[in-house]
Coordinates of C-alpha atoms and ligand atoms in Angstrom, one line a residue:
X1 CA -9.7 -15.4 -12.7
X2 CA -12.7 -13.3 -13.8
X3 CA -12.4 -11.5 -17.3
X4 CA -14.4 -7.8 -16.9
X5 CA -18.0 -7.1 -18.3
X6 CA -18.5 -8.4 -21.2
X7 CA -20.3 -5.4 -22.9
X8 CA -17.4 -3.7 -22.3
X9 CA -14.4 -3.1 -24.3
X10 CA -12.0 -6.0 -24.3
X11 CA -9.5 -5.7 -21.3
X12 CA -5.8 -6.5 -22.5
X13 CA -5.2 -9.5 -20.6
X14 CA -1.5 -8.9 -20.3
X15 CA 1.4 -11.5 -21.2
X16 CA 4.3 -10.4 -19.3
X17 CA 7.1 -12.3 -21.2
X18 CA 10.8 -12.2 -19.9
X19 CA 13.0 -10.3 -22.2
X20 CA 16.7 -12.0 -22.8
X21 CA 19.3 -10.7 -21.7
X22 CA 22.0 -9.3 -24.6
X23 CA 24.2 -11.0 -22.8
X24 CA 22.2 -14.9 -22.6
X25 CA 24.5 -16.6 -24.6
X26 CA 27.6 -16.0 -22.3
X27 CA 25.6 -16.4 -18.7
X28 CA 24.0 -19.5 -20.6
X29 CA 27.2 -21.1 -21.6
X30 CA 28.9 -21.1 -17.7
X31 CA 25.9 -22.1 -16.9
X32 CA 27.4 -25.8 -15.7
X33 CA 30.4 -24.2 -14.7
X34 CA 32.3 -24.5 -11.0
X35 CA 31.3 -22.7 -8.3
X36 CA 34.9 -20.2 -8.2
X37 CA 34.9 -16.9 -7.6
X38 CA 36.2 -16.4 -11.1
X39 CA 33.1 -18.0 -12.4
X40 CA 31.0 -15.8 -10.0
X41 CA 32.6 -12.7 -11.1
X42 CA 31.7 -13.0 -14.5
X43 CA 28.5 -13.5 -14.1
X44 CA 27.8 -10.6 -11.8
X45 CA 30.0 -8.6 -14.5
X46 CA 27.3 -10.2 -17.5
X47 CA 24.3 -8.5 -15.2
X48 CA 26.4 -5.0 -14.7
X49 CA 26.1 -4.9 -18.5
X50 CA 22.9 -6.4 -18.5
X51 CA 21.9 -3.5 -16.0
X52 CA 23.0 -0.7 -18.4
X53 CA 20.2 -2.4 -20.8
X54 CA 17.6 -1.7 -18.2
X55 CA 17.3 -5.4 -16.8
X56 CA 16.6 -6.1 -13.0
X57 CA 17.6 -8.6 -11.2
X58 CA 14.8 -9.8 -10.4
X59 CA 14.5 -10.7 -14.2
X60 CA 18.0 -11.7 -14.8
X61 CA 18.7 -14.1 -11.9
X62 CA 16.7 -16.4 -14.3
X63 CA 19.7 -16.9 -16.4
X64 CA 21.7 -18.2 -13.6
X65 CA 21.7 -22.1 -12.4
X66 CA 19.3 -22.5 -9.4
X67 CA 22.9 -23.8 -7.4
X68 CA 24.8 -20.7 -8.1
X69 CA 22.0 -18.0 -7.9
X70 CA 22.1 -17.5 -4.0
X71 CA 26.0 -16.8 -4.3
X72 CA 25.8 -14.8 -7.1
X73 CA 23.0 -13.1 -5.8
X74 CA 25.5 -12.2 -2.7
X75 CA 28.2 -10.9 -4.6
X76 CA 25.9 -9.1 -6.7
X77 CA 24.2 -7.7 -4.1
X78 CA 27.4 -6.2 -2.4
X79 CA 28.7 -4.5 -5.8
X80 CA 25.2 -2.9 -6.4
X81 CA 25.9 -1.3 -2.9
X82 CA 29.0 0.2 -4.0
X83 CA 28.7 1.0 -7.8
X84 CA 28.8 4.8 -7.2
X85 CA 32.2 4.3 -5.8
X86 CA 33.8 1.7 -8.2
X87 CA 32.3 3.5 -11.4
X88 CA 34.5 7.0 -10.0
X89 CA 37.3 4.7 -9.6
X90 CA 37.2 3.0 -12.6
X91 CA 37.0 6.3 -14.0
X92 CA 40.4 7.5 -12.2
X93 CA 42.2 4.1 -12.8
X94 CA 41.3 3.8 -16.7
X95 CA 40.3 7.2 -17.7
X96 CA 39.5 5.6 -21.4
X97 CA 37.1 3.3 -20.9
X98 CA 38.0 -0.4 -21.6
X99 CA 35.8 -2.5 -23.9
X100 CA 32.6 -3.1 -22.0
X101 CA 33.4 -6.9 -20.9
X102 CA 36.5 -5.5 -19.2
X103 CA 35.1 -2.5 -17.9
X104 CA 31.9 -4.0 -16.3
X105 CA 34.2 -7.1 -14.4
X106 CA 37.0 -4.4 -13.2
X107 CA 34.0 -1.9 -11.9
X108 CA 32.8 -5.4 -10.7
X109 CA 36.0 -6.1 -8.4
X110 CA 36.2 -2.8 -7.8
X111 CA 33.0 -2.6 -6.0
X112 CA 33.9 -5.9 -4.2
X113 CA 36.8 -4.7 -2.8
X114 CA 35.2 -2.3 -1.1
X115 CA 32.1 -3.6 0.2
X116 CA 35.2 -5.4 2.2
X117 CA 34.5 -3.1 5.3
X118 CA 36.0 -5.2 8.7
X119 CA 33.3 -4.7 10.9
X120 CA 30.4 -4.9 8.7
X121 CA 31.5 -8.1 5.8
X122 CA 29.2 -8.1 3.3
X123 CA 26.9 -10.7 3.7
X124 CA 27.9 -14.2 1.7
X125 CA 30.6 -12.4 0.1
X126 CA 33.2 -11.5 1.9
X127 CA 37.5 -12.5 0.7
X128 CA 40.6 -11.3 1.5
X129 CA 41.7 -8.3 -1.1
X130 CA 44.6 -10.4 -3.4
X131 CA 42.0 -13.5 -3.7
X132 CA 39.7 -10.7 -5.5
X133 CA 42.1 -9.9 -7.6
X134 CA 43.4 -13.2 -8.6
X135 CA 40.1 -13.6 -9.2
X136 CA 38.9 -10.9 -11.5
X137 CA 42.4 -12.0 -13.4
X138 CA 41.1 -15.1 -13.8
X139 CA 37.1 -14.3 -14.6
X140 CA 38.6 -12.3 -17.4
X141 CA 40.6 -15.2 -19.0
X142 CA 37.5 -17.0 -18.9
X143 CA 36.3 -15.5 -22.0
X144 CA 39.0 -16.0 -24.9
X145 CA 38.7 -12.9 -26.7
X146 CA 39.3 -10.9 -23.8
X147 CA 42.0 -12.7 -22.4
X148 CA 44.9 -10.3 -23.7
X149 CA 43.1 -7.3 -21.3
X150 CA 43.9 -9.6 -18.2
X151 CA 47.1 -7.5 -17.6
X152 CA 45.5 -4.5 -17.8
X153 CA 42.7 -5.9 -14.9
X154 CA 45.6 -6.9 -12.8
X155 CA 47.6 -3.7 -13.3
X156 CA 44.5 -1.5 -12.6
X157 CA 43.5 -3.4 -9.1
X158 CA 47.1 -3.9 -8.0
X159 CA 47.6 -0.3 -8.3
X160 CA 43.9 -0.3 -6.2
X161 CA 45.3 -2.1 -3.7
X162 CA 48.6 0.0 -3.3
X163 CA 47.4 3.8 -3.6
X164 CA 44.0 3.2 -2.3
X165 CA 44.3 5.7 0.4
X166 CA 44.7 8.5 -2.0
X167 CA 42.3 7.2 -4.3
X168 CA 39.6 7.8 -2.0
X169 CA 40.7 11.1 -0.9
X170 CA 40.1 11.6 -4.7
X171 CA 36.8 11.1 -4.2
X172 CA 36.0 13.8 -1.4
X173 CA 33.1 16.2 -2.6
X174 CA 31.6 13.0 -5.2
X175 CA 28.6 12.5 -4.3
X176 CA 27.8 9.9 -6.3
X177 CA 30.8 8.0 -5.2
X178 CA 30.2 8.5 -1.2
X179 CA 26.9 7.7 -1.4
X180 CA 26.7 5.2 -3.8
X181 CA 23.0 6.5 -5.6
X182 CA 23.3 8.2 -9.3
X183 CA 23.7 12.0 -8.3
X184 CA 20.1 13.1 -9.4
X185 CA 18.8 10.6 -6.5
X186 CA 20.9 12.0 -4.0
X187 CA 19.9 15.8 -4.8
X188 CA 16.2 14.5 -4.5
X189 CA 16.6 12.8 -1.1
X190 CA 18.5 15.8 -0.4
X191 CA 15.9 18.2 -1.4
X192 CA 13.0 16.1 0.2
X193 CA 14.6 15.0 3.3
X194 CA 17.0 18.3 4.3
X195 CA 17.3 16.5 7.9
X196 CA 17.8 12.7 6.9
X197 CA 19.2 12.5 3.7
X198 CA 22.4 11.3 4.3
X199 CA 21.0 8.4 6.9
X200 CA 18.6 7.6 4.3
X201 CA 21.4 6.8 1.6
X202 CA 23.3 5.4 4.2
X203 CA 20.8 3.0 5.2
X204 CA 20.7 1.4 1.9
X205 CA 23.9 0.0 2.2
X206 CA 22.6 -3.4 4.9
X207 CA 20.3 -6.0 3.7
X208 CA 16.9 -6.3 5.3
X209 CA 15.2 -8.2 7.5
X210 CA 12.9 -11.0 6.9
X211 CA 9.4 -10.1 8.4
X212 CA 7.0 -12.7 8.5
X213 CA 3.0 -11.8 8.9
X214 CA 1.1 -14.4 10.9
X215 CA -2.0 -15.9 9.5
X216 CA -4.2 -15.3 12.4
X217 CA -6.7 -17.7 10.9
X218 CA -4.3 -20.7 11.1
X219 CA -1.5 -19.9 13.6
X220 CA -0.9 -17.2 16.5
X221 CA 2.0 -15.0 17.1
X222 CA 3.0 -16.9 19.9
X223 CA 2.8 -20.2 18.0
X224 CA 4.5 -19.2 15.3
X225 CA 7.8 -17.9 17.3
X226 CA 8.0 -21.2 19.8
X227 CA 7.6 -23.4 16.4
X228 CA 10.4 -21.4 14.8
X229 CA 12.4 -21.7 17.8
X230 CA 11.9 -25.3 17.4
X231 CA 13.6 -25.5 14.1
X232 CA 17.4 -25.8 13.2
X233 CA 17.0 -22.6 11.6
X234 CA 16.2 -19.8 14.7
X235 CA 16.5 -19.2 18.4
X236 CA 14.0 -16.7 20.0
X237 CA 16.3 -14.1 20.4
X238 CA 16.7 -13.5 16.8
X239 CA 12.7 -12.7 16.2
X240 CA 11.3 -9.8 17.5
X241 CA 8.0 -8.8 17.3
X242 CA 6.1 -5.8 14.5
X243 CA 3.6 -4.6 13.4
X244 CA 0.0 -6.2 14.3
X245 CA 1.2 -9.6 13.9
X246 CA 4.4 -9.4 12.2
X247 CA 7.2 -11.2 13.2
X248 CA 10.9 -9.8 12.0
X249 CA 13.9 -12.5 11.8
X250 CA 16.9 -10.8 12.0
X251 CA 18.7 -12.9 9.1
X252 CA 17.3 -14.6 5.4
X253 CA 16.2 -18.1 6.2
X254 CA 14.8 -20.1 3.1
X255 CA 10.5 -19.3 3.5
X256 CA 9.3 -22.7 1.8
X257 CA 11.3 -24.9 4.7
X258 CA 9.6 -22.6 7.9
X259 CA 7.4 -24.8 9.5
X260 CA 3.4 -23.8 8.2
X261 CA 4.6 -22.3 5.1
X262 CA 2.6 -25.1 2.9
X263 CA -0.3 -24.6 5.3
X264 CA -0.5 -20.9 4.9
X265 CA 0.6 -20.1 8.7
X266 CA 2.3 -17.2 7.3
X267 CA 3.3 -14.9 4.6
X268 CA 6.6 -12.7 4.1
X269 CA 5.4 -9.1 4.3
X270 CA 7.7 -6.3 5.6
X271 CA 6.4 -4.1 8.9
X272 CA 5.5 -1.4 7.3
X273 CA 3.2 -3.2 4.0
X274 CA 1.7 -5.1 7.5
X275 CA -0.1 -1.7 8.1
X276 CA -2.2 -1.4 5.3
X277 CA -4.6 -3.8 5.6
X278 CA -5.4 -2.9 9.5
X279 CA -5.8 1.0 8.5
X280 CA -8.0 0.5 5.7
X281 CA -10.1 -2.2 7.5
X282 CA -10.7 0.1 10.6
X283 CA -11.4 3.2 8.9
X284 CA -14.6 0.7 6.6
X285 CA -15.3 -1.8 9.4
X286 CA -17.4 1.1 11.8
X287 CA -20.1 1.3 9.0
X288 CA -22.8 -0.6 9.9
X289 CA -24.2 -2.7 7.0
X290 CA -26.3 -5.9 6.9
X291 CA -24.6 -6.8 3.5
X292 CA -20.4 -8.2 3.5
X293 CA -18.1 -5.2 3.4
X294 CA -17.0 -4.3 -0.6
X295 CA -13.2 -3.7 -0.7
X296 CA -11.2 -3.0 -4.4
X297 CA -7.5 -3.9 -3.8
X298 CA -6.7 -1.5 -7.0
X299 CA -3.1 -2.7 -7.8
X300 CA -2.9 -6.2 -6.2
X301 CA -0.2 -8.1 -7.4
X302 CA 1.2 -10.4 -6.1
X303 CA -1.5 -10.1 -3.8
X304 CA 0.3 -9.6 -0.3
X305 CA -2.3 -6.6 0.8
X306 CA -5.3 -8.8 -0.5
X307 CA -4.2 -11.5 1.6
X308 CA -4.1 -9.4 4.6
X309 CA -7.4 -7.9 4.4
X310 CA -9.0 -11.1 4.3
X311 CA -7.4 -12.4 7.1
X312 CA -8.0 -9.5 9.1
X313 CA -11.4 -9.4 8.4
X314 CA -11.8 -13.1 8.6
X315 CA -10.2 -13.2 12.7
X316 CA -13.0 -10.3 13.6
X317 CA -15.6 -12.0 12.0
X318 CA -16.2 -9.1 9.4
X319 CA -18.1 -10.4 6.2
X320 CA -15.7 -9.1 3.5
X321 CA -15.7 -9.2 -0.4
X322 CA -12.6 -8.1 -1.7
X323 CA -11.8 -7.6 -5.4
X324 CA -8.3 -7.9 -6.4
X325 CA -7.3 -6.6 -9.3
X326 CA -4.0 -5.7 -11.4
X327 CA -2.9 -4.8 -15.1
X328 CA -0.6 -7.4 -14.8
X329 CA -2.1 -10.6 -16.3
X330 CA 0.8 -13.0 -15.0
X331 CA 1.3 -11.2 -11.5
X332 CA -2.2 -11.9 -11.1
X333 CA -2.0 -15.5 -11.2
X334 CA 0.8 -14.8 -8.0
X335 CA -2.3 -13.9 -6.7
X336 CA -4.0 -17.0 -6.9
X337 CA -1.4 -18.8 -5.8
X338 CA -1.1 -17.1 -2.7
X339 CA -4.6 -17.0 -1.9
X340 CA -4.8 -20.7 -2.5
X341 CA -1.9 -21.4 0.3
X342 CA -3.4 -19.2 2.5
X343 CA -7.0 -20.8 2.1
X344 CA -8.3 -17.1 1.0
X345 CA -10.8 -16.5 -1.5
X346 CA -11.0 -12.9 -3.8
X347 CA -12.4 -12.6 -7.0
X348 CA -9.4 -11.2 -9.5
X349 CA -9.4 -9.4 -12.5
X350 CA -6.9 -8.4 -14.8
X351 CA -7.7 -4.6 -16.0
X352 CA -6.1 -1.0 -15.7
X353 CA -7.8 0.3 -13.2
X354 CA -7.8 4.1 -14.2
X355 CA -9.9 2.8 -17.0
X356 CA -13.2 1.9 -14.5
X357 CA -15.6 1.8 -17.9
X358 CA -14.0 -1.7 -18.4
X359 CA -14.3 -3.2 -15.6
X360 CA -16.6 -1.9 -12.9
X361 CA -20.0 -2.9 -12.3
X362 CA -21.3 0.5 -11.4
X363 CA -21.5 -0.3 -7.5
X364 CA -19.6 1.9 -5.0
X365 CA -17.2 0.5 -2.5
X366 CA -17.0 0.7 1.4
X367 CA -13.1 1.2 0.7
X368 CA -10.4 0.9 -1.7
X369 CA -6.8 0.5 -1.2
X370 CA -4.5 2.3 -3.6
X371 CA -1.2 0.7 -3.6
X372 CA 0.4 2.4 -6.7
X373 CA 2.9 1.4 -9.2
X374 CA 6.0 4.2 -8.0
X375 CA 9.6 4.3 -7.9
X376 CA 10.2 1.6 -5.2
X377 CA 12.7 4.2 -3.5
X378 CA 11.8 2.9 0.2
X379 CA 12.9 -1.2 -0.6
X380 CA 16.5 -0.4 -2.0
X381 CA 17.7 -2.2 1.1
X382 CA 15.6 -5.4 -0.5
X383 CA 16.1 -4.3 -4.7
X384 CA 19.9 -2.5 -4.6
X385 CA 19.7 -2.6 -8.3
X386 CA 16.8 0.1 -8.5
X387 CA 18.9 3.6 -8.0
X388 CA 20.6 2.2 -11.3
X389 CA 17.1 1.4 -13.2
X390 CA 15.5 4.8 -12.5
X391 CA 15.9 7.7 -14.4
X392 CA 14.9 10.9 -12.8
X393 CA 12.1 11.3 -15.3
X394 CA 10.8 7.7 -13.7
X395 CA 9.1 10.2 -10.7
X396 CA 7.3 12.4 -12.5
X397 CA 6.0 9.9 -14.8
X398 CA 5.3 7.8 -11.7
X399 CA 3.4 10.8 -10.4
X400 CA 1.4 11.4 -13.1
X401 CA 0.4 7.8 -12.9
X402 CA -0.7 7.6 -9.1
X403 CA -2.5 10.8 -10.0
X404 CA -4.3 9.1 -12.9
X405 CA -5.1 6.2 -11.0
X406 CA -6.6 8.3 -8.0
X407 CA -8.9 10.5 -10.0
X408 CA -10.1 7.2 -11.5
X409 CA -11.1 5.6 -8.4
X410 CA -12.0 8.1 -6.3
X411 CA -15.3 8.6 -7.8
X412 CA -15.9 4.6 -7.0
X413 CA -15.5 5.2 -3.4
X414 CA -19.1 5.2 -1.2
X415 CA -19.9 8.3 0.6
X416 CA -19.2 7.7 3.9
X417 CA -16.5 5.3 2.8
X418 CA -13.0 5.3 3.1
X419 CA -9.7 5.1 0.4
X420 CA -6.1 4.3 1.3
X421 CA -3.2 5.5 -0.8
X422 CA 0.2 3.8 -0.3
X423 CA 3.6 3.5 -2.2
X424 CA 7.2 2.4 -1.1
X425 CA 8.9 5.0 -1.9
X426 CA 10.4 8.0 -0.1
X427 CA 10.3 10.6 -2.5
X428 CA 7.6 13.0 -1.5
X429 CA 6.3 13.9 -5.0
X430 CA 4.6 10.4 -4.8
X431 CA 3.6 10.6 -1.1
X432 CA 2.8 13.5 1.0
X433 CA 2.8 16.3 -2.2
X434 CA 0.7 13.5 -4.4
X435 CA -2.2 13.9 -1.4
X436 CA -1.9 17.3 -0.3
X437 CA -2.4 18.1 -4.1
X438 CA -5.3 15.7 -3.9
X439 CA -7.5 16.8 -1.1
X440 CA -6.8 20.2 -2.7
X441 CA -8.9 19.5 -5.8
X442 CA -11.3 17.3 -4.2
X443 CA -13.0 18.9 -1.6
X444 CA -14.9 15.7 -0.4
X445 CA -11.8 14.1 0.4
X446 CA -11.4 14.3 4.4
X447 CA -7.5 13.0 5.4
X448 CA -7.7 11.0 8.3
X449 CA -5.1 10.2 10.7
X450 CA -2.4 7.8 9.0
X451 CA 1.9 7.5 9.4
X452 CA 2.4 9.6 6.2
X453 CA 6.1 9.0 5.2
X454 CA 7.6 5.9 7.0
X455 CA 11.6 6.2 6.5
X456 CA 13.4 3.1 6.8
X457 CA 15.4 3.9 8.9
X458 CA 16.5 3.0 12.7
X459 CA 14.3 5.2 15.5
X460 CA 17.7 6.7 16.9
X461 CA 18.2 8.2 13.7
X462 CA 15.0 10.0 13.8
X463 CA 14.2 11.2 16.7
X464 CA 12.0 13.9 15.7
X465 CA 9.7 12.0 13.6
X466 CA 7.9 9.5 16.6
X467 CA 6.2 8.1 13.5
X468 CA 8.9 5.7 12.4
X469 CA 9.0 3.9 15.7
X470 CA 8.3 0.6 13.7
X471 CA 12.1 -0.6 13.2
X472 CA 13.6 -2.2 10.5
X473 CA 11.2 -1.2 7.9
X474 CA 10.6 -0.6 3.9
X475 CA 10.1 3.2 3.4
X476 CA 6.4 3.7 2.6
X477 CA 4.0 6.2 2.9
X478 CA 0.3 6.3 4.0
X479 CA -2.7 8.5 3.4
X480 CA -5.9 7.4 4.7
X481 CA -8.7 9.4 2.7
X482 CA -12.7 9.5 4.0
X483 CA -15.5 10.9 1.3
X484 CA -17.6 13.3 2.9
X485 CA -21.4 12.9 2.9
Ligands
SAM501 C1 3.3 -2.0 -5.5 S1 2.7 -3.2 -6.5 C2 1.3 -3.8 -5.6 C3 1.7 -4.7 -4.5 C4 0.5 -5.4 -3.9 N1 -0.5 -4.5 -3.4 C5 0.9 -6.3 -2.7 O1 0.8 -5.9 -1.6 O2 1.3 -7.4 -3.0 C6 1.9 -2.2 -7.8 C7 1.1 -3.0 -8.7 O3 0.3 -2.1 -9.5 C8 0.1 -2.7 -10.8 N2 -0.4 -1.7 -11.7 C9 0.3 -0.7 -12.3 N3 -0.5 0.1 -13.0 C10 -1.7 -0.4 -12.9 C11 -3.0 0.0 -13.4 N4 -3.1 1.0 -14.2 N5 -4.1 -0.7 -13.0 C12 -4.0 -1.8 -12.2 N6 -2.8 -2.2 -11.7 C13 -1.7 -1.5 -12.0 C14 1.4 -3.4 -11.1 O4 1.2 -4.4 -12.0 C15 1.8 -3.9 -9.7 O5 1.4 -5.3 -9.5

């Protein structure tokens, strides 16, 4: 990994460290326990409380043995989905709230009992309504001290189970509660998306798909889908084609067992993050030039995008240097690992790239791809633990950010040459308003043609926006950016 000039100020390589949780002790001492539901509870009620502290679950799922993760994971996963709702109830059933252990595992079974839906079970963690609440009894005897609230669990879900009906007719007009996002997220997807809002909060409720991206270098489309079909794991039916060379499974099989994964046949790259790398590369690749194309991948980590412009380039014969960098000391070594599977070579380096004077070498680039740090609002499906991290401060700081880092780079772009801007989110303050706002103040800035917002949503629901014909998508937006001569 290349350290920056070295007449220039020292660049902060940085040590990303993961914090524990308040709660370590607890999660580490069930750490050997049985696989019950009991047991499973608790720990998804240690990350609720965990989750008030400001700790993902990408960080926290650390704490939990490598044999129970995937089944907490599931459980988890469901609650997030329906916190709105079992925070409103917990709220009606125990209007003084109980001492946090007890309040985070009843909002816990709460939520659990309804993600229970018939016709759609929640994935990995579906059970009949009176085994949840044995259950949650249970989980809560688990811990000693808070053995003597155990009545007061199975009082407030028995009386769950028989008044639910009017319970949820309580809940008419909260909006919180029906759409299961913090209130200030819904009024934002409201205000953004007049037309969509409620299919957009809706949406986040199913699990994604798994999209593979095809190393064209090592493997085809075609070969890819008739040696997945040759596994235990996947019939052809359940693939369908995206993107360039994307191919979407429609369930979660585990990545490291696909056949070619060692080999670098593939990576996992969602449909819509597929796109970046063929936009930018078309928009650079018309210049003729006797020297290799110069590409900055601005915010790399963990280096999916870089990965993909190499390959791209690399199937058309285009000679390509690409320089990957990120803030992120440790994510950037994500990079390397990747790169080295996939048989890619970039040279990486760990800086802030609004900060240019530390790190760049004074030579303009054909193209740079701007993939900014934002809100994550378009991979809830993926992350259903990010409406509850954000604050609604988070988008304006977000924004000043992406700003930051586009007045920084901008200047770094060759005349003639081309800059993509992406993020996943939806919320238009750090897409579409970020750019028009943009090409405003910079009148060298040309907007080419690009997809703009990509919902993630299903086409039927969107029928006037043709743009979203993609599928089963991440919400992103694209702008594609050309410096005038
Ligand atoms: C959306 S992720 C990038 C994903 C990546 N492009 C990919 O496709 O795998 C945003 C990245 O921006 C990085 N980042 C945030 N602020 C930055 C800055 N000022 N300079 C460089 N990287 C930054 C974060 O560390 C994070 O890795």
């Amino acid at each position: 990994m290349n350290q920056p000039n070295s007449n220039k100020p020292a660049v902060r390589v940085v040590k990303a460290t993961r914090t524990a949780l308040p709660n370590a002790k607890s999660v580490a001492q069930i750490k050997s326990a049985p696989t019950t539901l009991a047991h499973q509870l608790q720990q998804v009620a240690n990350f609720l409380i965990a989750l008030r502290a400001g700790h993902s679950w990408a960080t926290a799922q650390f704490d939990i043995e490598n044999t129970q993760r995937a089944g907490v994971q599931a459980i988890t996963f469901a609650v997030l989905r329906h916190l709105g709702q079992a925070h409103a109830l917990r709220v009606a059933l125990a209007p003084k709230r109980p001492v946090p252990a007890a309040d985070a595992l009843l909002t816990a079974a709460l939520a659990l009992l309804c993600a229970q839906d018939p016709e759609n079970p929640p994935p990995g963690a579906a059970y009949r309504d009176d085994v949840i609440v044995s259950q949650a009894v249970e989980a809560i005897k688990l811990q000693r001290q808070l053995a003597p609230q155990s009545s007061f669990i199975n009082a407030c879900l028995r009386r769950f189970l028989r008044e639910r009906g009017a319970l949820m007719q309580s809940l008419r007009g909260n909006l919180e509660a029906q759409f299961n996002h913090p209130i200030w997220w819904v009024r934002q997807v409201q205000r953004d998306w007049p037309d969509h809002w409620q299919a957009l909060l809706h949406a986040n409720r199913y699990s994604a798909p798994l999209t593979l991206r095809v190393n064209e270098q090592k493997s085809s489309f075609a070969g890819m889908k008739s040696a997945l079909n040759a596994t235990e794991f996947i019939v052809n039916t359940e693939m369908q084609a995206v993107a360039h060379t994307g191919l979407e499974l429609s369930r979660s099989l585990p990545v490291s067992q696909l056949p070619g994964y060692a080999e670098g046949w593939f990576s996992v790259q969602d449909a819509a993050a597929q796109l970046a790398a063929p936009l930018l590369m078309q928009a650079v690749s018309s210049q003729k030039s006797a020297k290799p194309l110069r590409i900055l991948d601005a915010c790399a980590a963990p280096g999916g995008k870089t990965s993909h412009l190499l390959e791209w380039a690399a199937a058309r014969n285009i000679p390509l240097e690409v320089i990957a960098l990120d803030v992120d000391g440790q994510r950037c070594e994500r990079i390397e690992d990747n790169l080295k599977r996939l048989g890619l070579k970039a040279r990486i380096i760990v800086a802030d790239a609004a900060d240019p004077s530390a790190w760049h070498d004074g030579q303009p680039f054909d193209g740079i791809l701007l993939d900014a740090p934002c809100t994550a609002s378009g991979i809830v499906r993926r992350h259903p633990d990010i409406p509850w991290l954000r604050r609604d401060t988070d988008i304006s700081g977000l924004a000043s950010q992406q700003k930051r880092l586009l007045q920084a780079l901008w200047p770094l772009v060759k005349e003639g040459g081309a800059l993509l801007y992406c993020t996943c989110s939806v919320f238009k303050a750090e897409g579409s308003a970020q750019i028009e706002a943009f090409v405003a103040n910079n009148t060298d800035a040309q907007s080419l043609p690009a997809p703009g917002h990509l919902l993630p949503l299903k086409s039927a629901d969107l029928s006037p926006m043709p743009e979203n014909s993609l599928g089963g998508h991440d919400g992103f937006f694209y702008a594609l950016l050309r410096k005038r001569s």
